[in-house]
Amino acid sequence: MVTTASTTQSTFDATLDKLGIKRSTANTATTTATGASATPGTTKTTLDQNDFLKLLTTQLKNQDPLSPMDNTQMVAQMAQFSSVAGISEMNKTLSGVATKLGSTTASDAMSYVGKTVLTAGSTAYPRASGSLDGAVELDGDATQVNVSISDANGGTLRNLQLGAQKQGTATFDWDGKDGAGNSVGSGPFTITAFATAGDKTVTSRTLVWAPVESVSLPSSGAPKLKVLGVGDVDPSDVRSAT
């Protein structure tokens, strides 16, 4: 059997119409006695603080003079509604403040120009000495982490075995030489990583050091760092900088 409240809703609608309050509609399901959902289409009422005050005023005007509304209850209702409204406004304000504090300003982004940053990427340039360091970011514990370094043509120059590593960041340092001990030039080099835990693959990504050439300041949106060999990088994606 479907339970309804059409009589109550009609009376409530009439009261709202007299007060000039419009009801917003949404597709909600009518609940049956067994908890099943019936045909959608019933209305849902949304009232704000002004509507509450109008209803309260109407209630006071039409109350029984011989049995007036209890003052204590009226004050409690108003205080409760005001508290809810105040908390809602405070949440909006705090959300705006948090967004502002968490965003990167143009001056923050400009401070990276000329620095070398550690960020997710696969193209790396060596130091003046020819050596190169980087890292592998692991989403889980690994029993074996392998880093492969290739030249511009895709030929493998060196494989580095990092062994077992815990979840987090595992660093590596390459001397800039191939397996035979020969220097391989100034790059750029392609860094790839493969991590496993037993017979399962562990999700990972390579982190490379690269210089910040410039900063892009779009008319809308956050600033972007122009990182050599990597491209556009959000300042929040920088793991470290020197």
Short mmCIF file of C-alpha atoms in Angstrom, two decimals:
data_model
loop_
_atom_site.label_atom_id
_atom_site.label_comp_id
_atom_site.label_asym_id
_atom_site.label_seq_id
_atom_site.Cartn_x
_atom_site.Cartn_y
_atom_site.Cartn_z
CA MET A 1 0.00 0.00 0.00
CA VAL A 2 1.37 3.42 -0.96
CA THR A 3 1.32 6.06 1.75
CA THR A 4 0.55 9.63 0.64
CA ALA A 5 0.19 13.03 2.21
CA SER A 6 -1.82 14.77 -0.52
CA THR A 7 -4.24 16.42 1.90
CA THR A 8 -1.43 17.85 4.03
CA GLN A 9 0.51 18.91 0.93
CA SER A 10 -2.55 20.69 -0.52
CA THR A 11 -3.02 22.69 2.67
CA PHE A 12 0.67 23.44 2.81
CA ASP A 13 0.68 24.52 -0.86
CA ALA A 14 -2.26 26.86 -0.25
CA THR A 15 -0.43 28.47 2.68
CA LEU A 16 2.73 28.92 0.63
CA ASP A 17 0.79 30.43 -2.28
CA LYS A 18 -0.79 33.02 0.02
CA LEU A 19 2.68 33.96 1.24
CA GLY A 20 4.06 34.20 -2.31
CA ILE A 21 6.48 31.32 -1.74
CA LYS A 22 7.25 29.12 -4.74
CA ARG A 23 7.90 25.43 -4.35
CA SER A 24 10.80 23.93 -6.29
CA THR A 25 10.22 20.51 -7.81
CA ALA A 26 12.55 17.55 -8.06
CA ASN A 27 12.07 13.98 -9.12
CA THR A 28 11.74 12.02 -5.90
CA ALA A 29 10.32 8.60 -5.34
CA THR A 30 7.18 8.01 -3.25
CA THR A 31 7.96 5.53 -0.49
CA THR A 32 5.66 2.56 -0.02
CA ALA A 33 4.95 0.75 3.23
CA THR A 34 7.41 -1.95 2.20
CA GLY A 35 10.16 0.51 1.32
CA ALA A 36 9.94 0.11 -2.48
CA SER A 37 10.04 3.10 -4.82
CA ALA A 38 6.96 4.12 -6.73
CA THR A 39 6.60 6.32 -9.78
CA PRO A 40 8.81 9.46 -9.62
CA GLY A 41 7.17 12.85 -9.83
CA THR A 42 6.32 14.01 -6.31
CA THR A 43 7.41 17.50 -5.28
CA LYS A 44 10.17 18.49 -2.91
CA THR A 45 10.04 21.72 -0.88
CA THR A 46 13.06 23.95 -0.40
CA LEU A 47 12.74 26.90 1.99
CA ASP A 48 15.26 29.56 2.92
CA GLN A 49 15.49 31.86 5.95
CA ASN A 50 13.08 34.45 4.51
CA ASP A 51 10.47 31.75 3.93
CA PHE A 52 10.90 30.56 7.50
CA LEU A 53 10.28 34.06 8.84
CA LYS A 54 7.18 34.45 6.66
CA LEU A 55 5.77 31.16 7.94
CA LEU A 56 6.56 32.12 11.53
CA THR A 57 4.85 35.50 11.10
CA THR A 58 1.78 33.84 9.58
CA GLN A 59 1.71 31.34 12.41
CA LEU A 60 1.74 34.15 14.96
CA LYS A 61 -1.04 36.04 13.15
CA ASN A 62 -3.28 32.98 12.99
CA GLN A 63 -2.58 31.42 16.37
CA ASP A 64 -5.38 30.67 18.80
CA PRO A 65 -5.61 33.62 21.25
CA LEU A 66 -6.66 31.18 23.98
CA SER A 67 -3.65 28.95 23.29
CA PRO A 68 -0.83 31.14 21.95
CA MET A 69 2.47 29.80 20.74
CA ASP A 70 4.98 29.12 23.49
CA ASN A 71 7.59 31.92 23.49
CA THR A 72 10.35 29.54 24.48
CA GLN A 73 9.65 27.25 21.52
CA MET A 74 9.48 30.19 19.12
CA VAL A 75 12.83 31.59 20.27
CA ALA A 76 14.40 28.12 20.13
CA GLN A 77 13.20 27.62 16.54
CA MET A 78 14.53 31.00 15.45
CA ALA A 79 17.88 30.42 17.15
CA GLN A 80 18.22 26.98 15.58
CA PHE A 81 17.43 28.25 12.09
CA SER A 82 19.80 31.21 12.49
CA SER A 83 22.58 28.89 13.64
CA VAL A 84 22.16 26.65 10.60
CA ALA A 85 22.11 29.66 8.26
CA GLY A 86 25.17 31.13 9.96
CA ILE A 87 27.13 27.89 9.71
CA SER A 88 26.27 27.63 6.01
CA GLU A 89 27.57 31.15 5.34
CA MET A 90 30.68 30.48 7.41
CA ASN A 91 31.40 27.31 5.41
CA LYS A 92 31.18 29.29 2.16
CA THR A 93 33.58 31.91 3.51
CA LEU A 94 36.09 29.35 4.79
CA SER A 95 35.91 27.47 1.49
CA GLY A 96 36.78 30.67 -0.35
CA VAL A 97 39.69 31.36 1.99
CA ALA A 98 41.01 27.80 1.61
CA THR A 99 40.83 28.06 -2.18
CA LYS A 100 42.74 31.34 -2.11
CA LEU A 101 45.44 30.02 0.22
CA GLY A 102 45.83 26.80 -1.78
CA SER A 103 46.20 28.51 -5.14
CA THR A 104 49.54 29.46 -6.67
CA THR A 105 49.99 33.16 -7.38
CA ALA A 106 51.88 34.59 -10.35
CA SER A 107 54.74 35.71 -8.09
CA ASP A 108 55.01 32.19 -6.60
CA ALA A 109 55.26 30.68 -10.09
CA MET A 110 57.79 33.30 -11.28
CA SER A 111 60.09 32.38 -8.40
CA TYR A 112 60.72 29.00 -10.10
CA VAL A 113 62.28 30.56 -13.22
CA GLY A 114 65.99 29.70 -13.37
CA LYS A 115 65.61 26.86 -10.86
CA THR A 116 65.76 23.13 -11.46
CA VAL A 117 62.69 21.21 -10.32
CA LEU A 118 61.92 17.57 -9.65
CA THR A 119 58.67 16.62 -11.32
CA ALA A 120 56.98 13.73 -13.10
CA GLY A 121 58.50 13.20 -16.54
CA SER A 122 60.55 10.87 -18.71
CA THR A 123 63.02 13.24 -20.42
CA ALA A 124 66.14 14.10 -18.44
CA TYR A 125 69.27 16.17 -19.01
CA PRO A 126 72.57 15.38 -17.26
CA ARG A 127 74.65 17.70 -15.10
CA ALA A 128 77.76 19.37 -16.47
CA SER A 129 79.73 16.35 -15.24
CA GLY A 130 77.57 14.05 -17.37
CA SER A 131 75.93 12.32 -14.40
CA LEU A 132 72.19 12.30 -13.83
CA ASP A 133 69.91 11.65 -10.88
CA GLY A 134 66.18 11.19 -10.53
CA ALA A 135 63.59 9.18 -8.67
CA VAL A 136 60.83 6.64 -9.01
CA GLU A 137 57.53 7.30 -7.24
CA LEU A 138 55.93 4.03 -6.09
CA ASP A 139 52.26 3.59 -5.23
CA GLY A 140 53.06 0.47 -3.20
CA ASP A 141 55.90 -1.63 -1.77
CA ALA A 142 58.04 -3.28 -4.48
CA THR A 143 60.37 -6.27 -4.32
CA GLN A 144 62.25 -5.05 -7.40
CA VAL A 145 62.55 -1.67 -9.14
CA ASN A 146 64.30 -1.38 -12.48
CA VAL A 147 65.25 1.94 -14.13
CA SER A 148 66.11 1.99 -17.82
CA ILE A 149 68.01 4.88 -19.45
CA SER A 150 67.79 5.24 -23.24
CA ASP A 151 69.25 7.63 -25.83
CA ALA A 152 67.31 9.82 -28.26
CA ASN A 153 67.01 6.91 -30.71
CA GLY A 154 65.53 4.56 -28.13
CA GLY A 155 68.67 2.50 -27.61
CA THR A 156 69.17 1.29 -24.06
CA LEU A 157 72.27 2.78 -22.45
CA ARG A 158 72.03 1.47 -18.92
CA ASN A 159 69.76 -0.51 -16.62
CA LEU A 160 69.82 0.32 -12.92
CA GLN A 161 68.54 -2.24 -10.40
CA LEU A 162 67.25 -0.46 -7.28
CA GLY A 163 66.18 -3.68 -5.53
CA ALA A 164 63.35 -3.76 -3.02
CA GLN A 165 61.81 -0.38 -2.19
CA LYS A 166 59.06 0.81 0.11
CA GLN A 167 56.03 2.77 -1.07
CA GLY A 168 57.03 6.37 -1.73
CA THR A 169 60.04 7.81 -3.56
CA ALA A 170 63.13 5.78 -4.46
CA THR A 171 66.05 7.86 -5.77
CA PHE A 172 68.76 6.83 -8.24
CA ASP A 173 72.01 8.35 -9.52
CA TRP A 174 73.57 7.50 -12.87
CA ASP A 175 77.20 8.31 -13.71
CA GLY A 176 76.43 9.10 -17.35
CA LYS A 177 78.20 6.00 -18.72
CA ASP A 178 76.98 2.89 -20.52
CA GLY A 179 77.55 -0.68 -19.40
CA ALA A 180 81.06 -0.64 -20.91
CA GLY A 181 82.08 2.46 -18.98
CA ASN A 182 81.90 4.88 -21.93
CA SER A 183 80.48 8.39 -21.55
CA VAL A 184 77.30 8.72 -23.59
CA GLY A 185 77.10 12.47 -24.14
CA SER A 186 74.80 15.25 -23.04
CA GLY A 187 71.43 13.73 -23.85
CA PRO A 188 68.57 14.26 -23.58
CA PHE A 189 67.84 10.80 -22.19
CA THR A 190 64.61 8.90 -21.70
CA ILE A 191 64.00 7.43 -18.27
CA THR A 192 61.55 4.57 -17.73
CA ALA A 193 60.84 2.50 -14.64
CA PHE A 194 59.30 -0.90 -13.99
CA ALA A 195 58.41 -2.05 -10.48
CA THR A 196 57.09 -5.40 -9.29
CA ALA A 197 55.99 -7.03 -6.06
CA GLY A 198 56.41 -10.73 -6.65
CA ASP A 199 54.52 -11.47 -9.86
CA LYS A 200 52.43 -8.29 -9.67
CA THR A 201 53.21 -4.90 -11.23
CA VAL A 202 53.43 -1.92 -8.90
CA THR A 203 52.17 1.36 -10.35
CA SER A 204 55.02 3.84 -10.57
CA ARG A 205 56.17 7.02 -12.35
CA THR A 206 59.57 8.50 -13.01
CA LEU A 207 60.61 11.86 -11.57
CA VAL A 208 63.27 13.89 -13.38
CA TRP A 209 65.22 17.03 -12.62
CA ALA A 210 64.78 19.72 -15.27
CA PRO A 211 65.24 23.50 -15.46
CA VAL A 212 62.30 25.91 -15.51
CA GLU A 213 62.65 28.10 -18.60
CA SER A 214 59.65 30.39 -18.17
CA VAL A 215 56.17 30.75 -16.70
CA SER A 216 52.88 30.87 -18.59
CA LEU A 217 50.27 33.22 -17.10
CA PRO A 218 46.89 32.50 -18.75
CA SER A 219 44.05 35.02 -18.49
CA SER A 220 42.10 32.43 -16.51
CA GLY A 221 43.32 29.47 -14.52
CA ALA A 222 46.53 28.74 -12.63
CA PRO A 223 50.04 29.64 -13.85
CA LYS A 224 52.07 26.93 -15.62
CA LEU A 225 55.79 26.31 -15.50
CA LYS A 226 57.60 25.73 -18.81
CA VAL A 227 60.00 22.92 -17.92
CA LEU A 228 62.71 21.85 -20.37
CA GLY A 229 62.00 18.41 -21.80
CA VAL A 230 58.79 18.03 -19.79
CA GLY A 231 56.48 20.81 -20.99
CA ASP A 232 53.81 22.60 -18.97
CA VAL A 233 53.87 21.71 -15.29
CA ASP A 234 51.48 22.84 -12.58
CA PRO A 235 53.50 24.33 -9.68
CA SER A 236 51.65 21.99 -7.31
CA ASP A 237 53.22 19.03 -9.16
CA VAL A 238 56.75 20.10 -8.28
CA ARG A 239 58.20 17.67 -5.72
CA SER A 240 61.37 19.64 -5.03
CA ALA A 241 63.39 22.56 -6.39
CA THR A 242 67.01 23.76 -6.26
#
